[in-house]
C-alpha cells in the first residue's frame, strides 16, 4: 500500500508545475490539467500501485488526497 508521501511523489512527477503540489491541491485546477493529463494520472496509478480507479470515482475526486484515498481503498 502506498504512503501519502509516495503517492504525492508519483502524482507530482507527472506535472511540471512551479507551485508545490500538496495532498490538498485541487488537481483539476492545476495549469497543466487536461483530459490527456487525466489519462496519464489514471495510468500512473495503475502502473505504480496496481489500482484501477473507476471512472465514476475519478470524476468525483477533487483533491490529490481524494485520489490517494481511492487508491488505498481498492
PDB file of C-alpha atoms in Angstrom:
ATOM      1  CA  UNK A   1       0.000   0.000   0.000  1.00  0.00           C
ATOM      2  CA  UNK A   2       1.415   3.407  -0.935  1.00  0.00           C
ATOM      3  CA  UNK A   3       2.097   6.012   1.712  1.00  0.00           C
ATOM      4  CA  UNK A   4       0.657   9.505   1.235  1.00  0.00           C
ATOM      5  CA  UNK A   5       4.179  10.806   0.585  1.00  0.00           C
ATOM      6  CA  UNK A   6       4.893   8.107  -2.019  1.00  0.00           C
ATOM      7  CA  UNK A   7       1.585   8.764  -3.767  1.00  0.00           C
ATOM      8  CA  UNK A   8       2.233  12.511  -3.776  1.00  0.00           C
ATOM      9  CA  UNK A   9       5.709  11.970  -5.202  1.00  0.00           C
ATOM     10  CA  UNK A  10       4.368   9.866  -8.092  1.00  0.00           C
ATOM     11  CA  UNK A  11       1.485  12.285  -8.730  1.00  0.00           C
ATOM     12  CA  UNK A  12       3.748  15.361  -8.663  1.00  0.00           C
ATOM     13  CA  UNK A  13       6.225  13.763 -11.058  1.00  0.00           C
ATOM     14  CA  UNK A  14       3.524  13.851 -13.746  1.00  0.00           C
ATOM     15  CA  UNK A  15       3.407  17.658 -13.761  1.00  0.00           C
ATOM     16  CA  UNK A  16       5.810  20.500 -14.494  1.00  0.00           C
ATOM     17  CA  UNK A  17       4.041  22.843 -12.063  1.00  0.00           C
ATOM     18  CA  UNK A  18       6.184  25.521 -10.458  1.00  0.00           C
ATOM     19  CA  UNK A  19       3.921  25.637  -7.428  1.00  0.00           C
ATOM     20  CA  UNK A  20       4.248  22.816  -4.938  1.00  0.00           C
ATOM     21  CA  UNK A  21       1.555  20.187  -5.249  1.00  0.00           C
ATOM     22  CA  UNK A  22       0.203  19.022  -1.904  1.00  0.00           C
ATOM     23  CA  UNK A  23      -2.378  16.464  -0.862  1.00  0.00           C
ATOM     24  CA  UNK A  24      -4.840  19.373  -0.562  1.00  0.00           C
ATOM     25  CA  UNK A  25      -4.253  20.548  -4.150  1.00  0.00           C
ATOM     26  CA  UNK A  26      -7.336  20.517  -6.358  1.00  0.00           C
ATOM     27  CA  UNK A  27      -5.768  18.701  -9.261  1.00  0.00           C
ATOM     28  CA  UNK A  28      -8.267  19.900 -11.862  1.00  0.00           C
ATOM     29  CA  UNK A  29      -7.196  23.471 -11.079  1.00  0.00           C
ATOM     30  CA  UNK A  30      -3.553  22.786 -11.966  1.00  0.00           C
ATOM     31  CA  UNK A  31      -2.457  24.757 -15.019  1.00  0.00           C
ATOM     32  CA  UNK A  32      -1.426  21.611 -16.897  1.00  0.00           C
ATOM     33  CA  UNK A  33      -4.688  19.737 -16.245  1.00  0.00           C
ATOM     34  CA  UNK A  34      -6.400  18.361 -19.344  1.00  0.00           C
ATOM     35  CA  UNK A  35      -8.262  15.250 -20.391  1.00  0.00           C
ATOM     36  CA  UNK A  36      -4.933  13.825 -21.560  1.00  0.00           C
ATOM     37  CA  UNK A  37      -3.383  14.549 -18.166  1.00  0.00           C
ATOM     38  CA  UNK A  38      -6.309  12.726 -16.534  1.00  0.00           C
ATOM     39  CA  UNK A  39      -5.481   9.617 -18.566  1.00  0.00           C
ATOM     40  CA  UNK A  40      -1.813   9.936 -17.627  1.00  0.00           C
ATOM     41  CA  UNK A  41      -2.708  10.124 -13.913  1.00  0.00           C
ATOM     42  CA  UNK A  42      -5.025   7.113 -14.156  1.00  0.00           C
ATOM     43  CA  UNK A  43      -2.359   5.104 -15.995  1.00  0.00           C
ATOM     44  CA  UNK A  44       0.343   6.091 -13.485  1.00  0.00           C
ATOM     45  CA  UNK A  45      -1.805   4.997 -10.536  1.00  0.00           C
ATOM     46  CA  UNK A  46      -2.388   1.658 -12.254  1.00  0.00           C
ATOM     47  CA  UNK A  47       1.288   1.250 -13.172  1.00  0.00           C
ATOM     48  CA  UNK A  48       2.813   2.276  -9.835  1.00  0.00           C
ATOM     49  CA  UNK A  49       0.207   0.946  -7.415  1.00  0.00           C
ATOM     50  CA  UNK A  50      -1.666  -1.730  -9.365  1.00  0.00           C
ATOM     51  CA  UNK A  51      -5.000   0.025  -8.829  1.00  0.00           C
ATOM     52  CA  UNK A  52      -7.615   0.830 -11.444  1.00  0.00           C
ATOM     53  CA  UNK A  53      -9.830   3.678 -10.282  1.00  0.00           C
ATOM     54  CA  UNK A  54     -13.360   3.504 -11.734  1.00  0.00           C
ATOM     55  CA  UNK A  55     -14.227   6.495 -13.932  1.00  0.00           C
ATOM     56  CA  UNK A  56     -17.172   7.481 -11.721  1.00  0.00           C
ATOM     57  CA  UNK A  57     -14.933   7.598  -8.642  1.00  0.00           C
ATOM     58  CA  UNK A  58     -12.239   9.532 -10.510  1.00  0.00           C
ATOM     59  CA  UNK A  59     -14.792  12.123 -11.608  1.00  0.00           C
ATOM     60  CA  UNK A  60     -15.993  12.526  -8.013  1.00  0.00           C
ATOM     61  CA  UNK A  61     -12.462  13.158  -6.689  1.00  0.00           C
ATOM     62  CA  UNK A  62     -11.377  16.777  -6.227  1.00  0.00           C
ATOM     63  CA  UNK A  63      -8.051  16.735  -4.415  1.00  0.00           C
ATOM     64  CA  UNK A  64      -4.871  14.701  -4.583  1.00  0.00           C
ATOM     65  CA  UNK A  65      -5.866  13.283  -1.192  1.00  0.00           C
ATOM     66  CA  UNK A  66      -9.169  12.078  -2.692  1.00  0.00           C
ATOM     67  CA  UNK A  67      -7.218  10.154  -5.335  1.00  0.00           C
ATOM     68  CA  UNK A  68      -4.938   8.707  -2.673  1.00  0.00           C
ATOM     69  CA  UNK A  69      -7.959   7.534  -0.676  1.00  0.00           C
ATOM     70  CA  UNK A  70      -9.368   5.841  -3.785  1.00  0.00           C
ATOM     71  CA  UNK A  71      -6.019   4.147  -4.354  1.00  0.00           C
ATOM     72  CA  UNK A  72      -5.761   2.659  -0.867  1.00  0.00           C
ATOM     73  CA  UNK A  73      -9.408   1.560  -0.694  1.00  0.00           C
ATOM     74  CA  UNK A  74      -9.127  -0.604  -3.827  1.00  0.00           C
TER      75      UNK A  74
END
